[in-house]
Every structure is written in structure tokens, then in C-alpha cells.
XYZ file of C-alpha atoms in Angstrom:
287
model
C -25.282 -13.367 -18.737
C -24.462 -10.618 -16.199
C -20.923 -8.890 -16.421
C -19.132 -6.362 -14.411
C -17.145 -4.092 -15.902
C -14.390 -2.223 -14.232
C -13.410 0.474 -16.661
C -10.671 3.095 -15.752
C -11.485 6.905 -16.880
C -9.082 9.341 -17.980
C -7.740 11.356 -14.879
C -7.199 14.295 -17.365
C -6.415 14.332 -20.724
C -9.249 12.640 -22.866
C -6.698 11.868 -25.442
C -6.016 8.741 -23.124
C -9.751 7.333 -23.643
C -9.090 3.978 -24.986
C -11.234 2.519 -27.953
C -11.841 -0.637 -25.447
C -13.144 1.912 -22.812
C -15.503 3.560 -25.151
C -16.930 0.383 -26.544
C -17.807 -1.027 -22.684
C -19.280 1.870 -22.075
C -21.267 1.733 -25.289
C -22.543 -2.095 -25.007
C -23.329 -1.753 -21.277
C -26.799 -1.358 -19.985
C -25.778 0.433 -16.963
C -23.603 2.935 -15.620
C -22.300 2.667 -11.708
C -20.681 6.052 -10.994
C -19.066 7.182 -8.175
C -20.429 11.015 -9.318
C -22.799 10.964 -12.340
C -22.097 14.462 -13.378
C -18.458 13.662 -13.997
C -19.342 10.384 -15.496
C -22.162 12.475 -17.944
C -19.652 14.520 -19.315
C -17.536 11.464 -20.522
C -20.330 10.277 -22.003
C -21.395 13.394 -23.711
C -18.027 13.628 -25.053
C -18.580 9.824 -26.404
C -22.256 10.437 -27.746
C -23.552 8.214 -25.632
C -26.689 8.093 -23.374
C -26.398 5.334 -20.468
C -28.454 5.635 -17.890
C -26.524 5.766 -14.332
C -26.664 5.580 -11.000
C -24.647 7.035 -8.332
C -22.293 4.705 -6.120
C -20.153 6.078 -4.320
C -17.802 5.895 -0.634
C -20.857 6.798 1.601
C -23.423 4.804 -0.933
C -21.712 1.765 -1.682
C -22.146 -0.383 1.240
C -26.027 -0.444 1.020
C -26.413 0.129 -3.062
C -23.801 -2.963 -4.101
C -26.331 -5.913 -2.653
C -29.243 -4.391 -4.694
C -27.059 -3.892 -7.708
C -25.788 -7.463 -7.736
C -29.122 -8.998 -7.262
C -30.572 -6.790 -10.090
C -27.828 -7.958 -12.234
C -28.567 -11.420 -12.080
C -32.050 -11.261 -12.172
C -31.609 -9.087 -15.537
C -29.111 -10.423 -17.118
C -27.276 -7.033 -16.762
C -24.129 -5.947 -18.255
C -22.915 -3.038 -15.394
C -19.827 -0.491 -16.385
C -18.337 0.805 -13.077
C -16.736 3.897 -13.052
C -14.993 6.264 -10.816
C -14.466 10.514 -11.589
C -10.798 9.691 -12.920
C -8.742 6.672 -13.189
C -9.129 3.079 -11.739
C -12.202 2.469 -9.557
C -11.182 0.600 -6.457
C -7.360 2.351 -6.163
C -8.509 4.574 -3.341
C -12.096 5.363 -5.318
C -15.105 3.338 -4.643
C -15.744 -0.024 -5.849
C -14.520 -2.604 -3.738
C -18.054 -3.747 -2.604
C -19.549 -3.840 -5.907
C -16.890 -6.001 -7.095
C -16.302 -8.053 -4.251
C -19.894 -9.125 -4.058
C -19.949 -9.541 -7.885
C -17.391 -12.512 -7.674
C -19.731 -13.900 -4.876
C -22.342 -14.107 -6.733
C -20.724 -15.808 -10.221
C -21.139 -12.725 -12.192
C -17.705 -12.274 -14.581
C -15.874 -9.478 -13.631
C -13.610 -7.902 -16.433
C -11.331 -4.813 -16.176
C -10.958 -2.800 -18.566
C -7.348 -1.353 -18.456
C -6.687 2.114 -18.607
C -5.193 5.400 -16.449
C -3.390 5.487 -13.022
C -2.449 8.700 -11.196
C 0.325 6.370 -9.474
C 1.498 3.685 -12.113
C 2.012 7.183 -14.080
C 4.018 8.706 -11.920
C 6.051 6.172 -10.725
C 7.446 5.691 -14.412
C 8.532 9.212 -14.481
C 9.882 10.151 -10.573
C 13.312 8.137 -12.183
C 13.622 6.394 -8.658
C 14.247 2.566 -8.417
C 10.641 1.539 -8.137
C 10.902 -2.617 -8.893
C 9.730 -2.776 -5.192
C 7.611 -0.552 -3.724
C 4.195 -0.162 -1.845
C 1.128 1.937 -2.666
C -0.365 3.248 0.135
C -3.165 5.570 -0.592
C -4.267 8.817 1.949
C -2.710 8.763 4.743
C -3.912 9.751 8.290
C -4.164 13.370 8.901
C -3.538 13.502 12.582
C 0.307 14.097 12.804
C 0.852 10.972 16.132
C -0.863 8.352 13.274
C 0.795 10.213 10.277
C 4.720 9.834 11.809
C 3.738 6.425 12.892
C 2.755 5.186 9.768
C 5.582 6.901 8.055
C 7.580 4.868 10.733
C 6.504 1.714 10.162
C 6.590 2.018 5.973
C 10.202 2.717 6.721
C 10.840 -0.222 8.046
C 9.243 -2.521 5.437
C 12.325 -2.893 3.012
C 10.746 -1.337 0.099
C 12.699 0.732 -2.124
C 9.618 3.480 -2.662
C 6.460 4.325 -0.718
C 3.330 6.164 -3.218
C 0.945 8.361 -1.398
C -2.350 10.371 -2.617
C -2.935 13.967 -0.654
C -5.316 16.792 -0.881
C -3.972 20.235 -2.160
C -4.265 21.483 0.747
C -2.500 19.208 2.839
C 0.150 18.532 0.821
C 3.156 20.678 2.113
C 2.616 19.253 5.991
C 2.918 15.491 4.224
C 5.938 16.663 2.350
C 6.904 18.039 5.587
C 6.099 14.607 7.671
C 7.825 13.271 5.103
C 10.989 15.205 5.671
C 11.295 14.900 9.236
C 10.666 10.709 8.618
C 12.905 10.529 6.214
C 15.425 13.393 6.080
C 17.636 12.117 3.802
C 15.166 10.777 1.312
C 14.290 11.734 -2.566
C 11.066 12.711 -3.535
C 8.606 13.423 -6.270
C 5.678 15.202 -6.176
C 3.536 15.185 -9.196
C -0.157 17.272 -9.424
C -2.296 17.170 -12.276
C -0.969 14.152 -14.324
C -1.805 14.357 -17.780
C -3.618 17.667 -17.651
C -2.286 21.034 -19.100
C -0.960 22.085 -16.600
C 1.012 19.162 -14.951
C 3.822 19.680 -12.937
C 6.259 17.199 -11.237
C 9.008 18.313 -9.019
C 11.306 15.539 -7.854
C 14.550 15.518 -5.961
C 15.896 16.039 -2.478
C 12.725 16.674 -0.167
C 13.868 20.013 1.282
C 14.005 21.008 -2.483
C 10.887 19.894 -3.534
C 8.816 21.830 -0.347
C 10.764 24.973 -1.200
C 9.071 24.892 -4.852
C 5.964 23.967 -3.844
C 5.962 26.707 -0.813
C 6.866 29.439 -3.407
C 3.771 27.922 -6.049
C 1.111 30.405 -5.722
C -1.000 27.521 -7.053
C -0.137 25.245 -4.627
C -3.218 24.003 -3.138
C -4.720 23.416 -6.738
C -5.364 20.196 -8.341
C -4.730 16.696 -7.205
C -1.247 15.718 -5.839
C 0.600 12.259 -5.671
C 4.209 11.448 -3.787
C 6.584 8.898 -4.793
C 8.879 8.844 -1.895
C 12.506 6.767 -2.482
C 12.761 4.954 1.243
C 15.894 4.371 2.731
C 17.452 0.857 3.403
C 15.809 -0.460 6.039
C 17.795 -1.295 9.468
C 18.958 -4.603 9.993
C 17.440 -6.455 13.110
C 19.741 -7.146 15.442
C 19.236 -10.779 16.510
C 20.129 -11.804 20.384
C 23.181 -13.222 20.961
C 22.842 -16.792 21.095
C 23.574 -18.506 24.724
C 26.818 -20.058 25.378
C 26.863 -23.786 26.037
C 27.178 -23.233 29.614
C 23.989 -20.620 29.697
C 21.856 -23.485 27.612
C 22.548 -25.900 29.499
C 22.147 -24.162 33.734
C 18.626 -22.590 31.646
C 17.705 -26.232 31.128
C 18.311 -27.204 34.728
C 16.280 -24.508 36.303
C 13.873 -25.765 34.026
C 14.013 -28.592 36.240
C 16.130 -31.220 33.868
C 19.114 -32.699 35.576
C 22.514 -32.129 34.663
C 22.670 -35.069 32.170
C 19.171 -34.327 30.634
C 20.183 -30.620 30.058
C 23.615 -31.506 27.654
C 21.573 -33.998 25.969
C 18.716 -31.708 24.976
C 21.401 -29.249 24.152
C 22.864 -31.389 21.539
C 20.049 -32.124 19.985
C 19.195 -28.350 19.289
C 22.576 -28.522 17.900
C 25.304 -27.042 20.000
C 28.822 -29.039 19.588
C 29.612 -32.175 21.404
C 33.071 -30.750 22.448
C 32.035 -27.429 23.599
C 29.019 -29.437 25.966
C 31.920 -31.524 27.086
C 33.637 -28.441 28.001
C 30.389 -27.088 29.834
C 29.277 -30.015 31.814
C 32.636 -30.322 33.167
C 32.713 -26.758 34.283
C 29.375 -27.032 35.734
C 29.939 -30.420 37.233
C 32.998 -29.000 39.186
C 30.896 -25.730 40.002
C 27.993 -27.667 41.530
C 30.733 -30.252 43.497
C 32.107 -27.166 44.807
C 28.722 -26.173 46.151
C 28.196 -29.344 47.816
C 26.510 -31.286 45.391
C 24.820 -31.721 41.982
């Protein structure tokens, strides 16, 4: 029967290579790679020889359906892999997967390295709520609005990918969002030469603005977001205001208390109103 599976790669140090990854990777028939020459090197580590085929962001969309229908016609058993860590966490492999389930074949991960899960155990920030929100948009109207808006959710940490070279105008976004936040900046997780700065986020561009290496390797952000604002709710309308909004509504005086009590407002308070607005409306000449 046909079988997907999802197998996360190192993202450095082979050391983390799981016996359970090496074993799909052994017993599958076929290799779906978002870059074969990375994925060949695993392999030649392993001792293995799969044969593979490239699937990656720009190749997905039209090589999934032919995939999947070769699957099930051959009884395939299909490893998907990305260059480093989980396929699908902003790699490729949504598609393949996605149209996997549609068709009935099993899908099984196999469980294994995560740039982010990684670094959010290490950045020392409260992290029991937080959201993981990939690359963000480089154009810096989109960039502060998104940084806006994941302020507002409540969370108590945001996680962001970047490119080495982009990474000090993020940090620097990030700043000017957040400017009294925390943050950590990790590159090159698990490799030799990691590095993770964390703490205030004027700090943390000042060290990576004096790195020499600084647009080397592969960066990821844990950012510690601050409470989010309360909503301020409208004041509610007095009796009085419920009731004269009811009228011009076009409900008559008694129609207008009675519809106010039922949405709840006291019976003594509407007493208080109608009266009021009784005399108001005699004064004018008539109800």
C-alpha cells in the first residue's frame, strides 16, 4: 500500500539523524526532495542509493498530482524531504501532502529537527503561547503592518525566519514595533558555529552590527511581545438613550421600555426614564 513519508533532516549537525529517519529513508522506494544535491549527500553519508526527484516551491504545484497518482498506481512508499529540518514549516511540501490525504494514501511523519521548536527552548522567554510566523514581507508598509497586527494578538512570543542579509532591518522593524521588547536571535542552530544572542533588542542589533559575519548562515527571531491593549468597549446607553433610540426607530413610547427590559435594563431605572421622557414629550406638546 502507498505511504507518505514526511521525514525531517538535520538542519546541521548530523549527530541529530535519528535511527527512525535513516530506516524511512532506507525502506522507501522514492525520494521527493526539495534540492537533490543536498538530499544526495545525506544519503551518501547513510550508504544509501534512492533514487529522487526534485520537488520543490516553484515545482510542487504541477509535480504533486503526478506523484500521487504514481503512488497509487505503484504501490509506492515516497520519503519527502526538505534541505534541513521539517518539510512543510516554511519548506515545500504542503501540496504533496495535502493531496496525499485526498487520495487515501497514509501519511506518517517522521519526527525530527526544527530551526524554531529549537530555539524557542533556549531564548528563556515565556513561550507556552506563541505564534510561528515564518518570512515575513520585505517591503517595510507590509513589514510594520504585520508586526502591528501580531502585536495585537495576545501572544506572549512571535518566531520569525530571515535571510542573512536582511536580518538587521527585521531586528530593526522589530525595534521600532516593539521598543520595549526582548529578543533572541539565533543563526546556525546546531552547527559549529552557532550563535544566539538574546536580550533587550537594541542590544542584540548592536552585536549583530559589530559581527563581521553577519550576513552568514541562516537566522531565526524569537521575539517576547508585549501585553496586548485592552479594547475599550463603548459605553453602554443610559436607559433614557435606549429607550428615545427605540422611538426614532419608530416604536412608541410604551413599546420602547418594554423592548428595553427585555434586553435587560432595570425595571426601576425604565420607570425613572419613561417618566422623564413622558414629561419631556408633554412639554413639547404631545407624545
Amino acid at each position: 500500500m502507498a505511504e507518505l513519508y514526511v521525514v525531517a533532516t538535520p538542519i546541521g549537525n548530523l549527530n541529530d539523524l535519528s535511527p527512525r529517519m535513516a530506516q524511512a529513508l532506507a525502506d522507501c522506494h522514492l525520494i521527493a526532495a526539495e534540492d537533490t544535491r543536498v538530499t544526495m549527500k545525506l544519503l551518501n553519508h547513510l550508504g544509501l542509493k534512492k533514487p529522487l526527484i526534485s520537488l520543490n516551491r516553484h515545482t510542487e504545484g504541477q509535480k504533486a498530482p503526478g506523484l500521487v497518482a504514481r503512488m497509487v498506481e505503484e504501490d509506492l512508499t515516497v520519503c519527502l524531504t526538505c534541505d534541513a529540518g521539517t518539510p512543510g514549516i516554511s519548506d515545500p511540501g504542503v501540496p504533496l501532502v495535502a493531496q496525499a490525504i485526498e487520495a487515501g494514501i497514509r501519511v506518517t511523519p517522521i519526527c525530527g529537527p526544527s530551526a524554531f521548536t529549537a530555539h524557542l527552548s533556549a531564548c528563556g522567554f515565556d513561550t507556552r503561547s506563541f505564534g510561528f510566523y515564518g518570512f515575513l514581507p520585505r517591503e517595510k508598509g507590509d513589514l510594520a503592518a504585520k508586526l502591528e497586527q501580531i502585536g495585537r494578538t495576545g501572544l506572549n512570543a512571535a518566531v520569525f525566519y530571515e535571510s542573512p542579509h536582511r536580518v538587521i532591518g527585521l531586528v530593526e522593524a522589530i525595534g521600532a514595533a516593539y521598543p520595549q521588547c526582548r529578543l533572541s536571535v539565533a543563526c546556525d542552530i546546531s552547527k559549529r558555529y552557532e550563535v544566539i544572542l538574546t536580550g533587550p533588542w537594541a542590544r542584540v542589533l548592536e552585536q549583530l552590527q559589530s559581527n563581521p559575519n553577519v550576513e552568514k548562515g541562516e537566522y531565526s527571531l524569537v521575539v517576547e511581545l508585549p501585553p496586548a491593549s485592552p479594547r475599550s468597549e463603548p459605553a453602554p446607553l443610559s436607559a433614557e438613550a435606549r429607550i428615545l433610540t427605540a422611538m426614532l426607530e419608530g416604536r412608541d413610547l410604551d413599546q420602547a421600555v418594554q423592548e428595553a427590559a427585555e434586553q435587560g435594563y432595570p425595571r426601576n431605572q425604565l420607570y425613572r426614564a419613561k417618566l422623564k421622557i413622558r414629561r419631556f414629550l408633554e412639554g413639547m406638546g404631545g407624545e
